[in-house]
PDB file of C-alpha atoms in Angstrom:
ATOM      1  CA  UNK Z   1      76.939  37.596 160.866  1.00 67.00           C
ATOM      2  CA  UNK Z   2      77.536  40.030 157.987  1.00 80.00           C
ATOM      3  CA  UNK Z   3      81.121  38.925 157.485  1.00 81.00           C
ATOM      4  CA  UNK Z   4      82.655  42.015 159.069  1.00 81.00           C
ATOM      5  CA  UNK Z   5      85.820  41.445 161.065  1.00 81.00           C
ATOM      6  CA  UNK Z   6      85.530  42.047 164.785  1.00 85.00           C
ATOM      7  CA  UNK Z   7      89.252  41.602 165.371  1.00 89.00           C
ATOM      8  CA  UNK Z   8      90.366  44.816 163.718  1.00 89.00           C
ATOM      9  CA  UNK Z   9      92.196  46.614 166.496  1.00 93.00           C
ATOM     10  CA  UNK Z  10      95.669  45.882 167.848  1.00 96.00           C
ATOM     11  CA  UNK Z  11      94.754  43.895 170.962  1.00 97.00           C
ATOM     12  CA  UNK Z  12      92.020  41.897 169.232  1.00 97.00           C
ATOM     13  CA  UNK Z  13      94.306  41.241 166.281  1.00 96.00           C
ATOM     14  CA  UNK Z  14      97.016  40.007 168.607  1.00 98.00           C
ATOM     15  CA  UNK Z  15      94.562  37.637 170.261  1.00 98.00           C
ATOM     16  CA  UNK Z  16      93.567  36.420 166.808  1.00 97.00           C
ATOM     17  CA  UNK Z  17      97.157  35.366 166.162  1.00 97.00           C
ATOM     18  CA  UNK Z  18      97.378  33.801 169.621  1.00 98.00           C
ATOM     19  CA  UNK Z  19      94.192  31.775 169.207  1.00 98.00           C
ATOM     20  CA  UNK Z  20      95.574  30.323 165.981  1.00 96.00           C
ATOM     21  CA  UNK Z  21      98.732  29.260 167.799  1.00 97.00           C
ATOM     22  CA  UNK Z  22      96.921  28.020 170.902  1.00 98.00           C
ATOM     23  CA  UNK Z  23      94.317  25.872 169.160  1.00 98.00           C
ATOM     24  CA  UNK Z  24      96.984  24.354 166.917  1.00 97.00           C
ATOM     25  CA  UNK Z  25      99.341  23.563 169.785  1.00 97.00           C
ATOM     26  CA  UNK Z  26      96.445  22.306 171.903  1.00 98.00           C
ATOM     27  CA  UNK Z  27      95.555  19.847 169.132  1.00 98.00           C
ATOM     28  CA  UNK Z  28      99.137  18.658 168.629  1.00 97.00           C
ATOM     29  CA  UNK Z  29      99.703  18.036 172.344  1.00 97.00           C
ATOM     30  CA  UNK Z  30      96.243  16.617 173.039  1.00 97.00           C
ATOM     31  CA  UNK Z  31      96.487  14.076 170.221  1.00 97.00           C
ATOM     32  CA  UNK Z  32     100.053  13.066 171.031  1.00 96.00           C
ATOM     33  CA  UNK Z  33     101.934  14.607 168.108  1.00 96.00           C
ATOM     34  CA  UNK Z  34     104.029  16.713 170.524  1.00 94.00           C
ATOM     35  CA  UNK Z  35     104.981  15.804 174.074  1.00 93.00           C
ATOM     36  CA  UNK Z  36     104.616  18.482 176.727  1.00 94.00           C
ATOM     37  CA  UNK Z  37     106.425  17.610 179.951  1.00 95.00           C
ATOM     38  CA  UNK Z  38     106.837  19.712 183.085  1.00 94.00           C
ATOM     39  CA  UNK Z  39     109.892  21.398 181.562  1.00 97.00           C
ATOM     40  CA  UNK Z  40     109.572  24.999 180.389  1.00 97.00           C
ATOM     41  CA  UNK Z  41     109.957  26.059 176.790  1.00 97.00           C
ATOM     42  CA  UNK Z  42     109.149  22.874 174.874  1.00 96.00           C
ATOM     43  CA  UNK Z  43     106.282  24.102 172.702  1.00 97.00           C
ATOM     44  CA  UNK Z  44     107.945  26.066 169.940  1.00 96.00           C
ATOM     45  CA  UNK Z  45     105.594  27.498 167.323  1.00 95.00           C
ATOM     46  CA  UNK Z  46     106.665  26.565 163.795  1.00 92.00           C
ATOM     47  CA  UNK Z  47     109.481  24.261 164.878  1.00 91.00           C
ATOM     48  CA  UNK Z  48     109.722  22.677 161.426  1.00 92.00           C
ATOM     49  CA  UNK Z  49     109.743  25.809 159.284  1.00 92.00           C
ATOM     50  CA  UNK Z  50     111.934  27.572 161.845  1.00 92.00           C
ATOM     51  CA  UNK Z  51     114.428  24.689 161.975  1.00 92.00           C
ATOM     52  CA  UNK Z  52     113.893  24.408 165.741  1.00 92.00           C
ATOM     53  CA  UNK Z  53     114.705  28.078 166.223  1.00 94.00           C
ATOM     54  CA  UNK Z  54     112.421  30.836 167.505  1.00 95.00           C
ATOM     55  CA  UNK Z  55     111.805  32.369 164.093  1.00 94.00           C
ATOM     56  CA  UNK Z  56     107.998  32.281 163.892  1.00 94.00           C
ATOM     57  CA  UNK Z  57     107.546  33.507 167.477  1.00 97.00           C
ATOM     58  CA  UNK Z  58     110.093  34.922 169.919  1.00 97.00           C
ATOM     59  CA  UNK Z  59     109.863  32.008 172.377  1.00 98.00           C
ATOM     60  CA  UNK Z  60     107.871  28.815 173.044  1.00 98.00           C
ATOM     61  CA  UNK Z  61     104.291  29.013 174.244  1.00 98.00           C
ATOM     62  CA  UNK Z  62     104.867  27.132 177.511  1.00 98.00           C
ATOM     63  CA  UNK Z  63     107.078  29.782 179.134  1.00 98.00           C
ATOM     64  CA  UNK Z  64     105.815  30.644 182.632  1.00 98.00           C
ATOM     65  CA  UNK Z  65     106.309  34.047 184.193  1.00 98.00           C
ATOM     66  CA  UNK Z  66     109.734  34.157 185.834  1.00 97.00           C
ATOM     67  CA  UNK Z  67     111.060  31.073 184.063  1.00 97.00           C
ATOM     68  CA  UNK Z  68     114.843  30.775 184.061  1.00 97.00           C
ATOM     69  CA  UNK Z  69     114.929  28.182 181.290  1.00 97.00           C
ATOM     70  CA  UNK Z  70     117.279  29.143 178.433  1.00 97.00           C
ATOM     71  CA  UNK Z  71     114.409  28.328 176.095  1.00 97.00           C
ATOM     72  CA  UNK Z  72     112.321  31.089 177.687  1.00 98.00           C
ATOM     73  CA  UNK Z  73     114.840  33.788 176.879  1.00 97.00           C
ATOM     74  CA  UNK Z  74     112.329  36.474 175.981  1.00 97.00           C
ATOM     75  CA  UNK Z  75     113.560  39.604 174.234  1.00 98.00           C
ATOM     76  CA  UNK Z  76     115.592  42.685 175.058  1.00 96.00           C
ATOM     77  CA  UNK Z  77     112.471  44.815 175.339  1.00 97.00           C
ATOM     78  CA  UNK Z  78     110.394  42.447 177.441  1.00 97.00           C
ATOM     79  CA  UNK Z  79     113.091  40.592 179.365  1.00 97.00           C
ATOM     80  CA  UNK Z  80     113.363  36.844 179.966  1.00 97.00           C
ATOM     81  CA  UNK Z  81     110.669  34.453 181.111  1.00 97.00           C
ATOM     82  CA  UNK Z  82     106.987  34.375 180.260  1.00 98.00           C
ATOM     83  CA  UNK Z  83     105.381  37.591 179.076  1.00 98.00           C
ATOM     84  CA  UNK Z  84     102.849  39.691 180.985  1.00 98.00           C
ATOM     85  CA  UNK Z  85     100.332  42.343 179.951  1.00 98.00           C
ATOM     86  CA  UNK Z  86     102.850  45.096 180.675  1.00 98.00           C
ATOM     87  CA  UNK Z  87     105.066  43.700 177.907  1.00 98.00           C
ATOM     88  CA  UNK Z  88     102.500  44.715 175.295  1.00 98.00           C
ATOM     89  CA  UNK Z  89     104.260  46.728 172.610  1.00 97.00           C
ATOM     90  CA  UNK Z  90     107.703  45.943 174.032  1.00 98.00           C
ATOM     91  CA  UNK Z  91     108.427  42.417 172.825  1.00 98.00           C
ATOM     92  CA  UNK Z  92     109.906  43.504 169.505  1.00 97.00           C
ATOM     93  CA  UNK Z  93     110.198  47.226 170.213  1.00 96.00           C
ATOM     94  CA  UNK Z  94     106.702  48.268 169.156  1.00 96.00           C
ATOM     95  CA  UNK Z  95     103.132  46.998 168.882  1.00 97.00           C
ATOM     96  CA  UNK Z  96     102.843  44.024 166.526  1.00 97.00           C
ATOM     97  CA  UNK Z  97     100.090  41.418 166.506  1.00 97.00           C
ATOM     98  CA  UNK Z  98     102.275  38.305 166.253  1.00 97.00           C
ATOM     99  CA  UNK Z  99     104.673  39.330 169.011  1.00 98.00           C
ATOM    100  CA  UNK Z 100     102.059  40.794 171.351  1.00 98.00           C
ATOM    101  CA  UNK Z 101      99.860  37.787 170.725  1.00 98.00           C
ATOM    102  CA  UNK Z 102     102.447  35.686 172.551  1.00 98.00           C
ATOM    103  CA  UNK Z 103     101.260  37.263 175.809  1.00 98.00           C
ATOM    104  CA  UNK Z 104      97.752  35.952 175.215  1.00 98.00           C
ATOM    105  CA  UNK Z 105      98.914  32.581 173.912  1.00 98.00           C
ATOM    106  CA  UNK Z 106     101.107  31.937 176.951  1.00 98.00           C
ATOM    107  CA  UNK Z 107      98.278  33.014 179.253  1.00 98.00           C
ATOM    108  CA  UNK Z 108      95.841  30.595 177.639  1.00 98.00           C
ATOM    109  CA  UNK Z 109      98.400  27.808 177.931  1.00 98.00           C
ATOM    110  CA  UNK Z 110      98.591  28.546 181.656  1.00 98.00           C
ATOM    111  CA  UNK Z 111      94.801  28.362 181.757  1.00 98.00           C
ATOM    112  CA  UNK Z 112      94.852  25.014 179.930  1.00 98.00           C
ATOM    113  CA  UNK Z 113      97.207  23.607 182.547  1.00 98.00           C
ATOM    114  CA  UNK Z 114      95.161  25.032 185.387  1.00 98.00           C
ATOM    115  CA  UNK Z 115      91.638  23.919 184.463  1.00 98.00           C
ATOM    116  CA  UNK Z 116      92.231  21.087 182.015  1.00 98.00           C
ATOM    117  CA  UNK Z 117      92.176  20.557 178.277  1.00 98.00           C
ATOM    118  CA  UNK Z 118      88.476  20.081 177.580  1.00 97.00           C
ATOM    119  CA  UNK Z 119      87.349  22.771 179.990  1.00 98.00           C
ATOM    120  CA  UNK Z 120      89.769  25.350 178.637  1.00 98.00           C
ATOM    121  CA  UNK Z 121      88.818  24.535 175.034  1.00 98.00           C
ATOM    122  CA  UNK Z 122      85.170  25.011 175.912  1.00 98.00           C
ATOM    123  CA  UNK Z 123      85.586  28.265 177.828  1.00 98.00           C
ATOM    124  CA  UNK Z 124      87.989  29.895 175.375  1.00 98.00           C
ATOM    125  CA  UNK Z 125      85.629  29.102 172.504  1.00 98.00           C
ATOM    126  CA  UNK Z 126      82.441  29.986 174.370  1.00 97.00           C
ATOM    127  CA  UNK Z 127      83.946  33.329 175.417  1.00 98.00           C
ATOM    128  CA  UNK Z 128      84.212  34.412 171.778  1.00 95.00           C
ATOM    129  CA  UNK Z 129      80.404  34.290 171.548  1.00 93.00           C
ATOM    130  CA  UNK Z 130      80.088  36.505 174.613  1.00 95.00           C
ATOM    131  CA  UNK Z 131      82.805  39.055 173.844  1.00 95.00           C
ATOM    132  CA  UNK Z 132      82.240  42.538 172.411  1.00 93.00           C
ATOM    133  CA  UNK Z 133      83.547  43.446 168.983  1.00 92.00           C
ATOM    134  CA  UNK Z 134      87.240  44.318 168.874  1.00 94.00           C
ATOM    135  CA  UNK Z 135      87.872  43.350 172.499  1.00 96.00           C
ATOM    136  CA  UNK Z 136      90.852  44.196 174.637  1.00 97.00           C
ATOM    137  CA  UNK Z 137      92.658  41.442 176.519  1.00 98.00           C
ATOM    138  CA  UNK Z 138      90.678  42.461 179.586  1.00 97.00           C
ATOM    139  CA  UNK Z 139      87.370  42.295 177.717  1.00 97.00           C
ATOM    140  CA  UNK Z 140      88.213  38.753 176.702  1.00 98.00           C
ATOM    141  CA  UNK Z 141      89.343  37.849 180.207  1.00 98.00           C
ATOM    142  CA  UNK Z 142      85.924  38.992 181.389  1.00 98.00           C
ATOM    143  CA  UNK Z 143      84.261  36.979 178.636  1.00 98.00           C
ATOM    144  CA  UNK Z 144      86.058  33.824 179.769  1.00 98.00           C
ATOM    145  CA  UNK Z 145      84.838  34.495 183.297  1.00 98.00           C
ATOM    146  CA  UNK Z 146      81.336  34.987 181.898  1.00 98.00           C
ATOM    147  CA  UNK Z 147      81.596  31.761 179.915  1.00 98.00           C
ATOM    148  CA  UNK Z 148      82.502  29.928 183.103  1.00 98.00           C
ATOM    149  CA  UNK Z 149      79.471  31.452 184.806  1.00 98.00           C
ATOM    150  CA  UNK Z 150      77.200  30.370 181.957  1.00 96.00           C
ATOM    151  CA  UNK Z 151      78.590  26.867 181.477  1.00 96.00           C
ATOM    152  CA  UNK Z 152      79.825  25.905 184.943  1.00 97.00           C
ATOM    153  CA  UNK Z 153      78.078  28.233 187.360  1.00 98.00           C
ATOM    154  CA  UNK Z 154      81.334  30.096 187.966  1.00 98.00           C
ATOM    155  CA  UNK Z 155      83.074  27.086 189.524  1.00 98.00           C
ATOM    156  CA  UNK Z 156      86.440  27.969 187.933  1.00 98.00           C
ATOM    157  CA  UNK Z 157      86.267  31.676 188.752  1.00 98.00           C
ATOM    158  CA  UNK Z 158      89.068  31.773 191.320  1.00 98.00           C
ATOM    159  CA  UNK Z 159      91.441  29.727 189.189  1.00 98.00           C
ATOM    160  CA  UNK Z 160      90.748  31.845 186.105  1.00 98.00           C
ATOM    161  CA  UNK Z 161      91.446  35.021 188.065  1.00 98.00           C
ATOM    162  CA  UNK Z 162      94.678  33.541 189.424  1.00 98.00           C
ATOM    163  CA  UNK Z 163      95.896  32.716 185.921  1.00 98.00           C
ATOM    164  CA  UNK Z 164      95.145  36.149 184.510  1.00 98.00           C
ATOM    165  CA  UNK Z 165      96.362  38.055 187.558  1.00 98.00           C
ATOM    166  CA  UNK Z 166      99.672  36.200 187.365  1.00 98.00           C
ATOM    167  CA  UNK Z 167     100.050  37.457 183.793  1.00 98.00           C
ATOM    168  CA  UNK Z 168      99.369  41.082 184.714  1.00 98.00           C
ATOM    169  CA  UNK Z 169      95.677  41.038 183.835  1.00 98.00           C
ATOM    170  CA  UNK Z 170      94.526  41.303 187.429  1.00 97.00           C
ATOM    171  CA  UNK Z 171      91.577  43.185 188.832  1.00 94.00           C
ATOM    172  CA  UNK Z 172      93.123  46.655 188.583  1.00 92.00           C
ATOM    173  CA  UNK Z 173      94.727  46.197 185.161  1.00 96.00           C
ATOM    174  CA  UNK Z 174      93.422  48.749 182.686  1.00 94.00           C
ATOM    175  CA  UNK Z 175      93.046  49.452 179.009  1.00 94.00           C
ATOM    176  CA  UNK Z 176      90.924  52.206 177.519  1.00 91.00           C
ATOM    177  CA  UNK Z 177      89.805  49.824 174.774  1.00 92.00           C
ATOM    178  CA  UNK Z 178      91.222  47.313 172.331  1.00 93.00           C
ATOM    179  CA  UNK Z 179      93.189  50.043 170.557  1.00 94.00           C
ATOM    180  CA  UNK Z 180      95.183  50.889 173.692  1.00 94.00           C
ATOM    181  CA  UNK Z 181      98.891  50.457 172.882  1.00 95.00           C
ATOM    182  CA  UNK Z 182     100.010  50.985 176.477  1.00 95.00           C
ATOM    183  CA  UNK Z 183      97.762  48.938 178.755  1.00 96.00           C
ATOM    184  CA  UNK Z 184      98.552  49.023 182.448  1.00 96.00           C
ATOM    185  CA  UNK Z 185      99.204  45.694 184.103  1.00 97.00           C
ATOM    186  CA  UNK Z 186      98.203  44.662 187.595  1.00 97.00           C
ATOM    187  CA  UNK Z 187      98.643  41.416 189.496  1.00 97.00           C
ATOM    188  CA  UNK Z 188      95.790  41.750 192.003  1.00 95.00           C
ATOM    189  CA  UNK Z 189      93.010  39.290 192.652  1.00 96.00           C
ATOM    190  CA  UNK Z 190      89.510  40.777 192.988  1.00 93.00           C
ATOM    191  CA  UNK Z 191      88.968  42.455 196.363  1.00 87.00           C
ATOM    192  CA  UNK Z 192      86.697  40.749 198.852  1.00 85.00           C
ATOM    193  CA  UNK Z 193      83.591  42.296 200.315  1.00 80.00           C
ATOM    194  CA  UNK Z 194      81.799  45.161 198.609  1.00 75.00           C
ATOM    195  CA  UNK Z 195      84.427  47.812 197.829  1.00 69.00           C
ATOM    196  CA  UNK Z 196      83.318  51.359 197.178  1.00 77.00           C
ATOM    197  CA  UNK Z 197      85.467  54.402 196.590  1.00 78.00           C
ATOM    198  CA  UNK Z 198      85.479  57.881 195.177  1.00 83.00           C
ATOM    199  CA  UNK Z 199      87.944  60.126 193.396  1.00 82.00           C
ATOM    200  CA  UNK Z 200      88.232  63.864 193.829  1.00 88.00           C
ATOM    201  CA  UNK Z 201      90.615  66.251 192.122  1.00 90.00           C
ATOM    202  CA  UNK Z 202      91.176  69.056 189.653  1.00 93.00           C
ATOM    203  CA  UNK Z 203      92.479  68.774 186.124  1.00 94.00           C
ATOM    204  CA  UNK Z 204      94.847  71.660 185.394  1.00 95.00           C
ATOM    205  CA  UNK Z 205      96.564  73.069 182.334  1.00 95.00           C
ATOM    206  CA  UNK Z 206     100.211  71.983 182.358  1.00 93.00           C
ATOM    207  CA  UNK Z 207     101.399  75.408 181.211  1.00 96.00           C
ATOM    208  CA  UNK Z 208      99.209  77.802 183.197  1.00 96.00           C
ATOM    209  CA  UNK Z 209      98.267  75.517 186.112  1.00 95.00           C
ATOM    210  CA  UNK Z 210      94.709  76.859 185.793  1.00 96.00           C
ATOM    211  CA  UNK Z 211      91.784  74.459 186.204  1.00 95.00           C
ATOM    212  CA  UNK Z 212      90.230  73.078 183.016  1.00 95.00           C
ATOM    213  CA  UNK Z 213      86.458  72.827 182.917  1.00 92.00           C
ATOM    214  CA  UNK Z 214      84.384  70.168 181.229  1.00 92.00           C
ATOM    215  CA  UNK Z 215      87.106  67.506 181.178  1.00 90.00           C
ATOM    216  CA  UNK Z 216      85.967  63.902 180.796  1.00 88.00           C
ATOM    217  CA  UNK Z 217      87.849  61.561 183.154  1.00 84.00           C
ATOM    218  CA  UNK Z 218      87.801  58.018 181.817  1.00 76.00           C
ATOM    219  CA  UNK Z 219      88.740  54.802 183.579  1.00 69.00           C
ATOM    220  CA  UNK Z 220      89.787  51.814 181.500  1.00 59.00           C
ATOM    221  CA  UNK Z 221      89.751  48.176 182.516  1.00 49.00           C
TER     222      UNK Z 221
END
């Protein structure tokens, strides 16, 4: 409301780049300017200025995880096929908002295919109102789930979880916050029932092996 950016950290900044790509490509496909068939790797960002080469982004937005299409070639650091959360910081050899944003953009394109154009547009946009400042990818995943709860009574919950889990943003994925450069990916769906657990242990000094008192143990995700 005061004009202060809430996309200042690395993960939020990467999502900012991805949203720009996703909304633009969504418009072009929805209104018939670009044709998206069942084939992988058709939706190249900046095809005109890049002369139909992957110059603006490293690969097209419609690259599923595990794709063997030559168009979904990936990079040396991240490997071929669609990107997952564990590729964060590896796509071009270090954290960078445009490259890492491709993870989020490809995930949202999966979501668009899974729940439909209008529904995905609504939930992705609504989630921005519900998200914390400078969110991590997992914060925004949770905000999309919350948006579905608010707007649709949670009717798309399972499908949303399937999409994000397939991209490494499953239930046990973790990030300390939106500044985390090494988030941990996980491909699990939420557990059923009412899980409860505990953790016991001792934090020790790596040199003396003596216990360290007063240590704060923090869980991300």
